[in-house]
Amino acid sequence: MAGSSTAAEPQKQYGITKPISLAEPVEVDLQKTAELEKLLVEAGLYESPEESARREEVLRELDKIVKDWVKQLTSQRGYTDQMVEEANAVLFTFGSYRLGVHGPGADIDTLCVGPSYVNREEDFFIVLHDILAQTDEVTELQPVPDAHVPVMKFKFHGISIDLLYASVSLLVVPPDLDISQGSVLYDVDEVTVRSLNGCRVADQILRLVPNVENFRTTLRCLKYWAKKRGVYSNVTGFLGGVNWALLVARVCQLYPNAVPSMLVSRFFRVFTQWQWPNPVMLCAIEEDELGFPVWDPRKYHRDRSHHMPIITPAYPCMNSSYNVSTSTLRVMMEQFQFGNKICQEIDINKSNWSALFEPFQFFEAYKNYLQVDIIAEDEEDLRLWKGWVESRLRQLTLKIERDTYGMLQCHPYPHEYADPSRQCAHCAFFMGLSRKEGAKIQEGQQFDIRGTVDEFRHDISMYGYWRPGMELAVSHVRRKQIPLYVFPEGYKRPRPLRHINHQQQCNKNDVEDGTANRSPDGQPKRKHDTAGAYDSEPGRSAKRASISPSISPIHQKTSSPPSSNIANASGASGGSPVSLANGNLEQANCLNSPLASEKILDSVASGSKCVAGEAVCSGDAAKERDNCIPNIKNCTTTTVAVCTSLKRVAEKVVSELVGSESLGGNKSAELLERAEDMGSVLVENVHFGGNGVVQSGLPEELEV
């Protein structure tokens, strides 16, 4: 019959633009997806059925607790028996649990919605807090009322819970309340809107993706990748769970028929080319008569400063990634490039999925680091204190960017470490520091961030729940001084000394130059720069650019740890204080010989005190370099300029000798290694005071 066949209906469009491709998977895509899913299972990313059942039981018990709490308050406030009977609270989940991508041991993000007469400030953070504190199954209870989204954190039957509260404009909350409806936002404040939006966003994401199961597998993969590569942490300035979910959902919209192996590859392809700060949006931004502000850089000046806007799909639409800074965006873009490169190799069978999840070698990527030590009397105090400090670490990154006009870049690493040798409770965070790549920097330009760190410490001191013993340290450590406890099994990867190939020698030629360029896989790629930390230019000041913070309490109620403990905590070498005196090393010109260089290194590296030297040459130094023997003298009074000049000369000599005929390659590499070690002795043992007197401890200024 004519006209009986109808044209195929066009595929539904997801998102605000047309898809990039409607391509269906082929056999090889399905095979690669199976391999990817197998890897995720073997990595332990899926919880057991028993743990799933346990989570459901915990949620049922918590639901009963909040319902009883609301009934108790209703009765105490004199409402009728019928009102007490009808009084209700509803528990919702959001985050990874609601999206279906949580793994073993993950926390459960929950929201309690209560009636209008039950408030957050007293009823939730005091009354319910006390009820939970008296519940035997509840441990590690931590209220955070001043957070951007106020939360109560605790463990219930060993399962971590983040509990929010929202009071809606209803006297009785119906059991089947649909919080996706805009009416739930009527007559509530902005804090309540933020609390409600976690659930509303999760529900919208699941509605806006073409295939929920493909979305979940891809998101699980990308979250695992982000944690391995050190870019999973909203609080540190990277991306958290909801941010990754929104990015993955957008890629699912752009490739609606793709399977997870295709989506992972397309994810990196899309976001290595994304032109930030163009926003990522799953749907159009909607205005509403309720009048809450939505993300709009045309209207709101603060929105123009966002570096990586990822917009939530539920009204009022907000930027979920406002924590991202220029430094953390740079790090993420480097990691996207790494992921894209590996996926391209996987596509042509030159690599496999395991290569994508290689951990980022953070402690090999930089020359200089900030170490933030957090100390408390016991584990309970440390948990509270650490939560406060960690929530403010992003501010330190922003302040450093601000005060150095973006020329000093920070890479905060979202992993914490603990020193098992300490008697007190302790953990540490680290930040990598580097000059802005490609920027025009004057020779010898230095960064003094002492005031920046002092401002950060002052902000930390505002903690309202401070207790004696809670202390904070911010110190500068070099790569070679990173404490051993941060490395797997407590030891560093060995660095070859005698057997070293030509490329490795070239990497050492700059003697850890401060302008170290890093490849996305975290391996240092450096080239010699005369504006680096140790320039041999005559007359240049040897005073190092640095920070002065040492481990000391931020309150005067407790005593500061001794300076020797400071050095040990930061990984710096201990050294005796020395005074300033005049001196120079003009006679060192004749030291450009293998024999002289080795003697300098031997003498300097052998002692913990600063040393100076005079070159005593016999005959014509230009012709008899090997007879030019330096007379090395221990000094208790000398200028740091002398010491550093000696170091610079030795480094320059050794680096020029690498690969030359005057020294074998193995010997050159050994001298280079020793020249690096010498830097720790000569520079890290002294500390410039404001009056010019050298003091024991860490350097005041940091050259990067």
XYZ file of C-alpha atoms in Angstrom:
704
model
C 0.000 0.000 0.000
C 1.391 3.349 -1.050
C 2.709 5.446 1.805
C 2.685 2.558 4.283
C 6.394 2.892 5.030
C 7.258 5.905 7.102
C 10.613 7.614 7.418
C 12.604 6.791 10.510
C 11.958 9.220 13.314
C 14.864 11.555 13.979
C 16.861 10.719 17.085
C 16.057 12.829 20.117
C 18.529 15.635 20.683
C 20.139 15.802 24.110
C 21.724 19.069 25.192
C 21.763 22.548 23.763
C 23.605 21.684 20.531
C 23.392 18.972 17.929
C 25.526 15.881 18.575
C 29.007 15.702 17.098
C 28.472 12.141 15.906
C 25.672 9.589 15.839
C 28.086 6.761 15.021
C 27.197 3.360 16.424
C 29.876 1.163 17.992
C 31.587 -1.484 15.901
C 32.925 -4.801 17.129
C 36.288 -3.407 18.188
C 34.559 -0.738 20.297
C 32.526 -3.380 22.108
C 35.681 -5.408 22.701
C 37.558 -2.407 24.122
C 34.558 -1.614 26.326
C 34.609 -5.156 27.711
C 38.341 -4.788 28.439
C 37.726 -1.466 30.177
C 34.910 -2.839 32.318
C 37.082 -5.822 33.278
C 39.825 -3.447 34.425
C 37.350 -1.426 36.511
C 36.085 -4.573 38.213
C 39.620 -5.791 38.919
C 40.466 -2.373 40.342
C 37.777 -2.931 42.973
C 35.513 -0.069 41.907
C 32.267 -1.982 42.445
C 30.926 -2.815 45.872
C 29.624 -6.245 46.811
C 25.913 -7.048 47.105
C 26.428 -7.424 50.853
C 27.801 -3.890 51.180
C 24.957 -2.525 49.048
C 22.424 -4.155 51.364
C 24.268 -2.731 54.368
C 24.082 0.790 52.939
C 20.350 0.445 52.397
C 19.899 -0.678 55.990
C 21.927 2.285 57.267
C 19.749 4.683 55.255
C 16.597 3.121 56.711
C 17.899 3.582 60.254
C 18.951 7.175 59.571
C 15.546 7.899 58.040
C 13.883 6.711 61.261
C 16.176 8.893 63.394
C 15.332 12.098 61.491
C 11.612 11.310 61.475
C 11.641 10.792 65.258
C 13.651 14.006 65.655
C 11.028 16.072 63.803
C 8.183 14.481 65.775
C 10.010 15.251 69.022
C 10.416 18.936 68.081
C 6.803 19.148 66.932
C 5.613 17.837 70.299
C 7.918 20.113 72.300
C 6.582 23.179 70.480
C 2.994 22.528 71.497
C 1.475 21.403 68.216
C -1.621 19.238 68.289
C -1.459 15.463 68.579
C -2.580 15.212 64.962
C 0.293 17.484 63.871
C 2.726 15.370 65.869
C 1.352 12.271 64.183
C 1.691 13.786 60.707
C 5.080 15.423 61.366
C 7.606 14.086 58.921
C 11.068 14.423 57.409
C 12.151 12.873 54.118
C 15.654 11.589 53.422
C 17.084 11.913 49.892
C 20.429 10.819 48.487
C 22.561 12.572 45.900
C 26.127 12.522 44.632
C 27.809 9.295 43.552
C 25.331 7.108 45.450
C 22.330 8.637 43.702
C 24.094 8.522 40.314
C 24.952 4.868 40.827
C 28.741 5.212 40.550
C 29.824 4.823 44.175
C 32.450 2.279 45.115
C 33.389 0.309 48.233
C 33.872 2.546 51.249
C 32.447 5.636 49.562
C 30.427 8.059 51.633
C 26.700 8.616 51.127
C 25.571 12.166 50.423
C 22.179 12.619 52.063
C 19.681 15.433 52.409
C 17.048 15.681 55.112
C 14.035 17.809 54.142
C 11.991 19.009 57.099
C 9.044 21.326 57.797
C 9.232 25.106 58.000
C 9.335 25.255 61.821
C 12.443 23.058 62.118
C 15.501 25.201 61.464
C 19.094 24.456 60.592
C 20.991 26.606 63.112
C 19.583 25.192 66.356
C 17.352 22.220 65.577
C 19.718 20.542 63.123
C 23.178 21.521 64.349
C 22.356 21.333 68.063
C 19.345 19.099 68.764
C 19.917 16.498 66.037
C 23.659 16.715 66.612
C 23.147 15.768 70.264
C 20.855 12.887 69.299
C 23.478 11.537 66.907
C 26.245 12.050 69.485
C 24.326 9.824 71.914
C 23.798 7.106 69.319
C 26.298 4.291 69.828
C 26.515 3.451 66.144
C 27.532 7.045 65.268
C 31.235 7.925 65.333
C 33.466 10.768 64.121
C 30.636 13.289 64.311
C 31.755 16.604 62.824
C 29.404 19.556 62.278
C 30.442 22.101 59.628
C 27.803 24.831 59.988
C 29.840 27.564 58.286
C 30.501 25.680 55.043
C 29.169 26.994 51.733
C 26.694 24.126 52.038
C 26.357 23.422 55.798
C 26.874 19.747 56.543
C 27.089 17.253 59.370
C 29.703 14.544 58.756
C 29.783 11.264 60.649
C 30.067 7.513 60.359
C 27.013 5.359 60.962
C 27.736 1.662 61.385
C 31.129 2.460 59.862
C 29.684 4.025 56.707
C 30.569 7.684 56.073
C 27.580 10.006 55.849
C 27.412 13.642 54.755
C 24.054 14.942 55.968
C 22.551 18.239 54.783
C 19.334 19.845 55.952
C 16.714 21.917 54.122
C 13.639 23.437 55.709
C 10.893 23.925 53.107
C 7.801 26.113 53.314
C 5.469 23.315 54.366
C 4.008 22.516 57.771
C 3.835 18.847 56.823
C 6.354 17.296 54.438
C 4.610 14.640 52.309
C 6.375 11.268 52.062
C 6.306 11.487 48.247
C 7.736 15.015 48.043
C 9.132 15.718 44.555
C 12.007 18.136 45.057
C 12.628 18.388 41.319
C 9.615 20.720 41.157
C 10.478 24.416 41.301
C 7.770 25.021 43.903
C 9.991 23.432 46.568
C 12.179 26.552 46.370
C 9.370 28.919 47.318
C 10.189 31.186 50.271
C 13.541 29.602 51.206
C 16.974 31.194 51.560
C 19.984 30.658 49.293
C 21.690 28.248 51.698
C 18.611 26.046 51.552
C 18.596 26.288 47.756
C 22.218 25.087 47.672
C 21.341 22.240 50.023
C 18.395 21.150 47.851
C 20.250 21.473 44.586
C 22.528 18.484 45.109
C 19.546 16.160 44.762
C 17.901 18.233 42.053
C 21.090 18.245 39.958
C 21.634 14.477 40.283
C 18.082 13.772 39.110
C 18.449 16.155 36.179
C 21.715 14.594 35.044
C 20.113 11.160 34.847
C 17.244 12.638 32.819
C 19.545 14.441 30.374
C 21.842 11.601 29.269
C 20.851 9.284 26.388
C 21.982 6.038 28.043
C 22.287 5.883 31.827
C 24.356 2.691 31.974
C 26.918 3.947 29.452
C 27.062 7.211 31.386
C 27.692 5.383 34.660
C 30.490 3.193 33.330
C 32.203 6.155 31.682
C 31.874 8.301 34.783
C 33.224 5.526 36.993
C 36.216 5.259 34.665
C 36.902 8.999 34.560
C 36.636 9.380 38.326
C 39.135 6.558 38.775
C 41.448 8.205 36.242
C 41.156 11.618 37.938
C 42.091 10.160 41.316
C 45.090 8.360 39.840
C 46.264 11.547 38.146
C 45.740 13.763 41.205
C 42.974 15.998 39.830
C 39.983 14.758 41.827
C 39.222 17.195 44.632
C 36.763 20.050 44.612
C 38.033 21.433 47.912
C 41.605 21.668 46.592
C 40.605 23.520 43.423
C 40.239 20.628 41.004
C 36.963 18.875 40.147
C 34.759 16.860 42.461
C 32.161 14.214 41.778
C 29.404 16.444 40.420
C 31.847 18.293 38.137
C 33.100 15.079 36.553
C 29.516 13.849 36.222
C 28.510 16.990 34.316
C 31.514 16.786 31.963
C 30.862 13.115 31.229
C 27.150 13.774 30.735
C 27.949 16.462 28.163
C 30.164 14.058 26.208
C 27.341 11.488 26.321
C 25.048 14.103 24.785
C 27.566 14.843 22.022
C 28.009 11.126 21.189
C 24.591 9.667 22.085
C 25.169 6.219 20.544
C 28.721 5.685 21.781
C 29.706 2.964 24.246
C 32.075 3.618 27.212
C 35.347 2.915 25.376
C 34.345 5.463 22.744
C 33.081 7.954 25.323
C 36.317 7.885 27.340
C 38.355 8.587 24.203
C 35.955 11.341 23.090
C 36.028 12.866 26.562
C 39.720 13.680 26.260
C 39.354 14.675 22.630
C 36.642 17.191 23.494
C 38.176 18.719 26.598
C 41.716 19.067 25.300
C 40.178 21.355 22.682
C 37.602 23.103 24.859
C 38.016 26.860 24.900
C 37.675 27.782 28.549
C 36.055 29.818 30.017
C 33.236 28.903 27.642
C 30.790 27.099 29.925
C 29.813 23.432 29.803
C 26.015 23.172 30.003
C 23.640 20.213 29.728
C 20.616 22.438 29.093
C 19.749 26.078 28.656
C 19.991 28.319 31.699
C 16.481 29.116 32.886
C 15.291 32.231 34.632
C 12.421 31.922 37.098
C 9.975 34.188 38.821
C 11.398 33.130 42.195
C 14.237 35.540 41.516
C 17.275 33.527 42.620
C 20.482 34.589 40.855
C 21.661 32.236 38.122
C 25.116 32.048 36.579
C 25.403 34.984 34.192
C 28.768 36.661 33.546
C 26.971 39.443 31.680
C 25.174 40.462 34.857
C 27.410 39.345 37.728
C 31.003 40.448 37.880
C 32.066 37.500 40.061
C 30.935 35.079 37.345
C 33.381 36.665 34.892
C 36.303 35.527 37.025
C 35.416 31.823 36.785
C 38.090 29.899 34.900
C 36.323 26.623 34.143
C 32.547 27.093 34.396
C 30.581 23.826 34.548
C 26.937 24.782 34.975
C 24.424 22.763 36.976
C 21.251 21.843 35.049
C 18.701 22.547 37.824
C 17.296 25.973 38.663
C 18.938 28.126 39.847
C 21.782 27.165 37.531
C 25.167 27.701 39.180
C 28.811 27.194 38.360
C 29.730 23.969 40.141
C 33.473 24.506 39.596
C 34.024 27.981 41.021
C 36.935 26.595 43.078
C 39.118 26.103 39.989
C 42.052 28.514 39.736
C 44.383 29.305 36.868
C 46.959 26.935 38.342
C 44.612 23.999 38.828
C 43.074 24.527 35.375
C 46.567 24.386 33.884
C 47.268 21.112 35.695
C 43.973 19.594 34.527
C 44.588 20.611 30.928
C 47.986 18.919 31.081
C 46.334 15.766 32.367
C 43.636 15.907 29.676
C 46.434 16.021 27.111
C 48.055 13.005 28.736
C 44.745 11.120 28.639
C 44.148 12.070 25.023
C 47.596 10.847 24.013
C 47.096 7.465 25.716
C 43.612 7.036 24.210
C 44.975 7.739 20.738
C 47.532 4.993 21.297
C 44.801 2.643 22.555
C 42.762 3.345 19.426
C 45.611 2.097 17.222
C 46.501 -0.778 19.580
C 49.799 0.748 20.663
C 48.773 0.893 24.300
C 46.198 -0.528 26.695
C 43.809 0.754 29.335
C 46.207 0.199 32.225
C 48.511 2.895 30.805
C 45.710 5.437 31.154
C 45.590 4.873 34.903
C 49.300 5.176 35.624
C 49.642 7.295 38.802
C 50.960 10.814 38.354
C 54.526 11.133 39.719
C 53.900 14.322 41.665
C 57.107 14.258 43.684
C 59.217 13.987 40.536
C 57.455 16.823 38.712
C 58.769 19.910 40.530
C 61.922 21.298 42.058
C 60.203 23.192 44.873
C 57.275 22.331 47.116
C 55.298 23.818 49.941
C 54.702 21.385 52.765
C 51.694 22.062 54.992
C 51.943 20.159 58.272
C 48.812 19.806 60.390
C 49.347 18.728 63.993
C 46.976 17.951 66.874
C 47.002 16.254 70.262
C 45.014 13.200 69.157
C 43.290 11.686 66.149
C 39.913 13.215 66.951
C 41.358 16.729 67.159
C 43.364 16.088 63.986
C 40.227 15.077 62.103
C 38.510 18.358 63.027
C 41.591 20.516 62.529
C 42.509 18.875 59.220
C 38.995 19.400 57.868
C 39.246 23.113 58.594
C 42.736 23.561 57.142
C 42.030 21.452 54.060
C 38.935 23.498 53.294
C 41.138 26.616 53.242
C 44.103 25.263 51.257
C 42.566 26.510 48.034
C 42.824 30.023 49.440
C 46.584 29.633 49.767
C 46.795 28.771 46.065
C 44.671 31.787 45.152
C 46.662 34.131 47.390
C 49.977 33.009 45.877
C 48.591 33.527 42.369
C 47.323 36.965 43.380
C 50.486 38.155 45.090
C 52.815 36.962 42.308
C 50.527 38.184 39.525
C 50.186 34.625 38.290
C 53.918 34.232 37.697
C 54.316 31.619 40.438
C 52.057 28.661 39.804
C 50.872 26.199 42.415
C 49.934 22.577 42.017
C 48.123 21.494 45.198
C 48.157 17.730 45.504
C 44.889 16.330 46.894
C 46.483 13.512 48.885
C 47.372 13.608 52.544
C 50.367 11.935 54.131
C 51.209 11.061 57.729
C 54.562 10.761 59.478
C 54.367 7.551 61.535
C 57.444 8.539 63.554
C 55.695 11.509 65.164
C 54.394 11.191 68.693
C 51.449 13.511 68.052
C 48.674 13.148 65.473
C 49.931 14.519 62.173
C 49.224 14.795 58.470
C 50.757 16.790 55.653
C 49.718 18.196 52.293
C 52.064 19.313 49.523
C 51.993 21.884 46.723
C 54.329 21.886 43.737
C 55.659 25.315 42.733
C 56.934 26.495 39.364
C 57.379 29.639 37.338
C 54.707 30.340 34.760
C 55.838 28.638 31.570
C 56.540 30.949 28.676
C 56.354 34.136 30.708
C 59.037 36.777 30.308
C 60.911 36.820 33.587
C 63.845 39.027 34.459
C 67.044 37.289 35.408
C 67.148 36.667 39.110
C 63.475 37.476 39.639
C 62.455 36.174 43.023
C 59.158 35.460 44.725
C 58.736 36.557 48.317
C 55.542 34.951 49.597
C 56.170 35.311 53.310
C 53.363 37.817 53.662
C 51.079 35.565 51.637
C 51.709 32.630 53.935
C 51.313 34.799 57.032
C 47.935 35.949 55.732
C 46.934 32.335 55.163
C 48.010 31.402 58.690
C 45.990 34.280 60.067
C 42.912 33.044 58.196
C 43.431 29.561 59.614
C 43.649 31.004 63.133
C 40.001 32.066 62.870
C 38.906 28.464 63.530
C 36.116 28.627 66.090
C 36.743 25.172 67.554
C 40.480 25.533 68.152
C 41.969 23.429 70.944
C 45.449 23.385 72.496
C 47.825 21.301 70.436
C 46.304 22.243 67.096
C 49.239 23.626 65.117
C 50.026 24.488 61.525
C 53.292 24.670 59.592
C 53.935 25.894 56.073
C 57.481 25.217 54.937
C 59.515 25.176 51.728
C 61.140 21.881 50.767
C 63.091 20.874 47.702
C 62.467 17.727 45.786
C 65.494 16.042 47.313
C 64.217 16.894 50.805
C 60.747 15.418 50.426
C 60.226 13.252 53.539
C 60.447 9.536 52.975
C 57.020 8.807 54.432
C 55.282 10.160 51.316
C 56.741 7.420 49.126
C 55.313 3.920 48.750
C 56.796 1.582 51.327
C 58.789 4.472 52.752
C 61.565 4.800 50.177
C 62.284 6.950 47.172
C 62.766 5.651 43.674
C 66.539 5.160 43.311
C 68.291 7.627 41.036
C 71.169 6.126 39.017
C 74.601 7.590 39.696
C 77.221 5.706 37.716
C 75.267 4.001 34.952
C 73.350 6.795 33.287
C 72.500 7.382 29.672
C 73.095 10.547 27.712
C 69.508 11.788 27.924
C 69.476 11.451 31.705
C 72.737 13.365 31.850
C 71.201 16.131 29.794
C 68.251 16.294 32.169
C 70.688 16.885 35.013
C 72.723 19.543 33.239
C 70.631 22.326 34.630
C 71.143 21.041 38.168
C 67.459 21.098 38.942
C 66.812 24.363 37.112
C 63.892 26.297 38.532
C 62.081 26.692 35.254
C 61.471 22.968 35.011
C 59.000 22.245 32.249
C 56.881 19.208 32.988
C 55.399 16.719 30.630
C 51.807 15.701 31.365
C 52.958 12.355 32.729
C 54.791 14.138 35.509
C 58.335 13.523 34.329
C 60.577 16.593 34.495
C 61.648 18.021 31.139
C 64.074 20.859 31.818
C 66.370 23.008 29.795
C 69.151 25.214 31.066
C 68.051 28.725 31.959
C 70.490 31.376 33.144
C 67.666 32.899 35.149
C 67.379 29.738 37.201
C 67.953 29.361 40.874
C 71.730 29.231 40.636
C 73.089 31.630 38.058
C 76.828 32.026 37.797
C 76.599 35.664 36.796
C 79.190 37.650 38.841
C 77.855 40.101 41.363
C 74.390 38.645 41.492
C 72.922 38.456 44.976
C 72.917 34.999 46.467
C 70.019 35.694 48.733
C 67.364 33.149 47.888
C 63.776 34.042 47.165
C 61.670 32.055 49.585
C 59.156 31.867 52.318
C 59.874 32.055 56.014
C 57.104 30.025 57.639
C 58.268 27.427 60.086
C 56.391 24.940 62.193
C 54.901 26.925 65.001
C 51.482 27.149 66.612
C 49.132 29.770 65.298
C 47.955 30.486 68.823
C 50.111 31.663 71.678
C 48.516 29.169 74.047
C 51.031 26.472 73.174
C 54.740 26.521 72.657
C 56.442 26.336 69.307
C 58.349 23.184 68.443
C 62.126 23.672 68.505
C 63.909 24.611 65.316
C 65.530 21.200 65.078
C 62.087 19.664 64.883
C 61.203 22.169 62.223
C 64.076 21.048 60.050
C 63.268 17.404 60.546
C 59.593 17.884 59.768
C 60.291 19.696 56.530
C 63.018 17.407 55.396
C 65.611 20.178 55.496
C 69.107 19.535 56.713
C 69.965 20.890 60.109
C 72.746 23.429 60.330
C 74.447 25.823 62.673
C 73.630 29.506 62.447
C 76.381 31.634 60.955
C 77.061 35.350 60.963
C 77.602 37.679 58.036
C 81.038 38.911 56.994
C 82.585 40.295 53.842
C 84.137 37.983 51.305
C 84.225 37.064 47.660
C 85.293 34.327 45.336
C 86.850 36.292 42.498
C 89.842 33.953 42.442
C 87.613 31.030 41.532
C 88.057 31.506 37.803
C 90.706 28.843 37.698
C 88.348 26.242 39.113
C 87.222 25.124 35.677
C 88.954 21.778 35.969
C 87.797 18.269 36.846
C 90.194 17.987 39.761
C 89.286 21.323 41.311
C 85.560 20.730 40.881
C 85.712 17.370 42.573
C 87.690 18.764 45.499
C 85.135 21.542 45.969
C 82.326 19.022 46.013
C 84.209 16.770 48.417
C 84.903 19.615 50.822
C 81.497 21.246 50.707
C 79.424 18.092 50.946
C 81.458 16.754 53.859
C 80.402 19.370 56.397
C 77.138 20.765 57.673
C 78.588 24.273 57.987
C 78.939 26.847 55.278
C 82.347 26.830 53.586
C 84.261 29.308 51.477
C 87.246 28.786 49.270
C 90.147 30.511 47.597
C 91.762 29.208 44.471
C 95.503 28.889 44.902
C 97.001 28.323 41.469
C 100.542 27.433 40.552
C 101.744 28.678 37.219
C 99.478 29.606 34.365
C 95.968 28.530 35.343
C 94.866 28.433 31.734
C 97.547 25.900 30.875
C 97.791 23.978 34.120
C 94.206 23.644 35.205
C 94.713 20.265 36.825
C 97.428 21.788 38.994
C 95.041 24.486 40.144
C 94.152 23.152 43.576
C 91.532 25.045 45.547
C 92.311 25.749 49.164
C 89.025 24.952 50.870
C 88.491 26.472 54.308
C 85.706 25.883 56.814
C 84.122 29.175 57.740
C 82.011 30.168 60.676
C 81.797 33.779 59.468
C 81.306 34.362 55.798
C 78.745 35.749 53.433
C 76.117 33.508 52.028
C 77.105 35.032 48.696
C 80.503 33.387 49.009
C 78.974 30.029 49.777
C 76.442 30.240 47.014
C 78.987 31.544 44.526
C 81.132 28.539 45.299
C 78.151 26.327 44.674
C 77.366 28.092 41.416
C 80.915 27.748 40.167
C 80.982 24.061 41.010
C 77.636 23.456 39.330
C 78.674 25.385 36.246
C 81.955 23.516 36.005
C 80.405 20.104 36.458
C 77.562 20.716 34.032
C 80.022 21.912 31.388
C 82.107 18.791 31.890
C 79.253 16.360 31.268
C 79.899 14.455 28.085
C 83.267 16.093 27.578
C 86.458 14.198 26.937
C 87.994 15.405 30.205
C 85.707 13.223 32.297
C 84.027 9.946 31.605
C 80.230 9.937 31.488
C 79.877 8.004 34.746
C 82.161 10.374 36.625
C 80.356 13.409 35.257
C 76.994 12.037 36.344
C 78.345 11.365 39.832
C 79.664 14.912 40.131
C 76.307 16.289 39.011
C 74.496 14.270 41.647
C 76.885 15.541 44.294
C 76.479 19.110 43.071
C 72.742 18.780 43.617
C 73.307 17.409 47.108
C 75.634 20.300 47.870
C 72.794 22.740 47.303
C 70.937 21.347 50.282
C 73.976 21.958 52.503
C 74.843 25.422 51.309
C 71.427 26.996 51.059
C 68.921 25.121 53.147
C 70.999 25.408 56.330
C 70.659 29.175 56.549
C 67.728 31.470 57.112
C 67.760 35.192 56.486
C 66.204 37.318 59.193
C 64.689 40.709 58.526
C 67.797 42.389 59.942
C 70.135 40.547 57.604
C 71.344 38.065 60.194
C 71.412 34.470 59.109
C 69.322 32.279 61.378
C 68.774 28.568 61.730
C 65.822 27.135 59.835
C 64.370 27.476 56.355
C 65.137 30.110 53.709
C 62.940 33.188 53.665
C 62.679 33.416 49.918
C 61.892 30.871 47.284
C 63.350 30.751 43.785
C 61.305 28.597 41.444
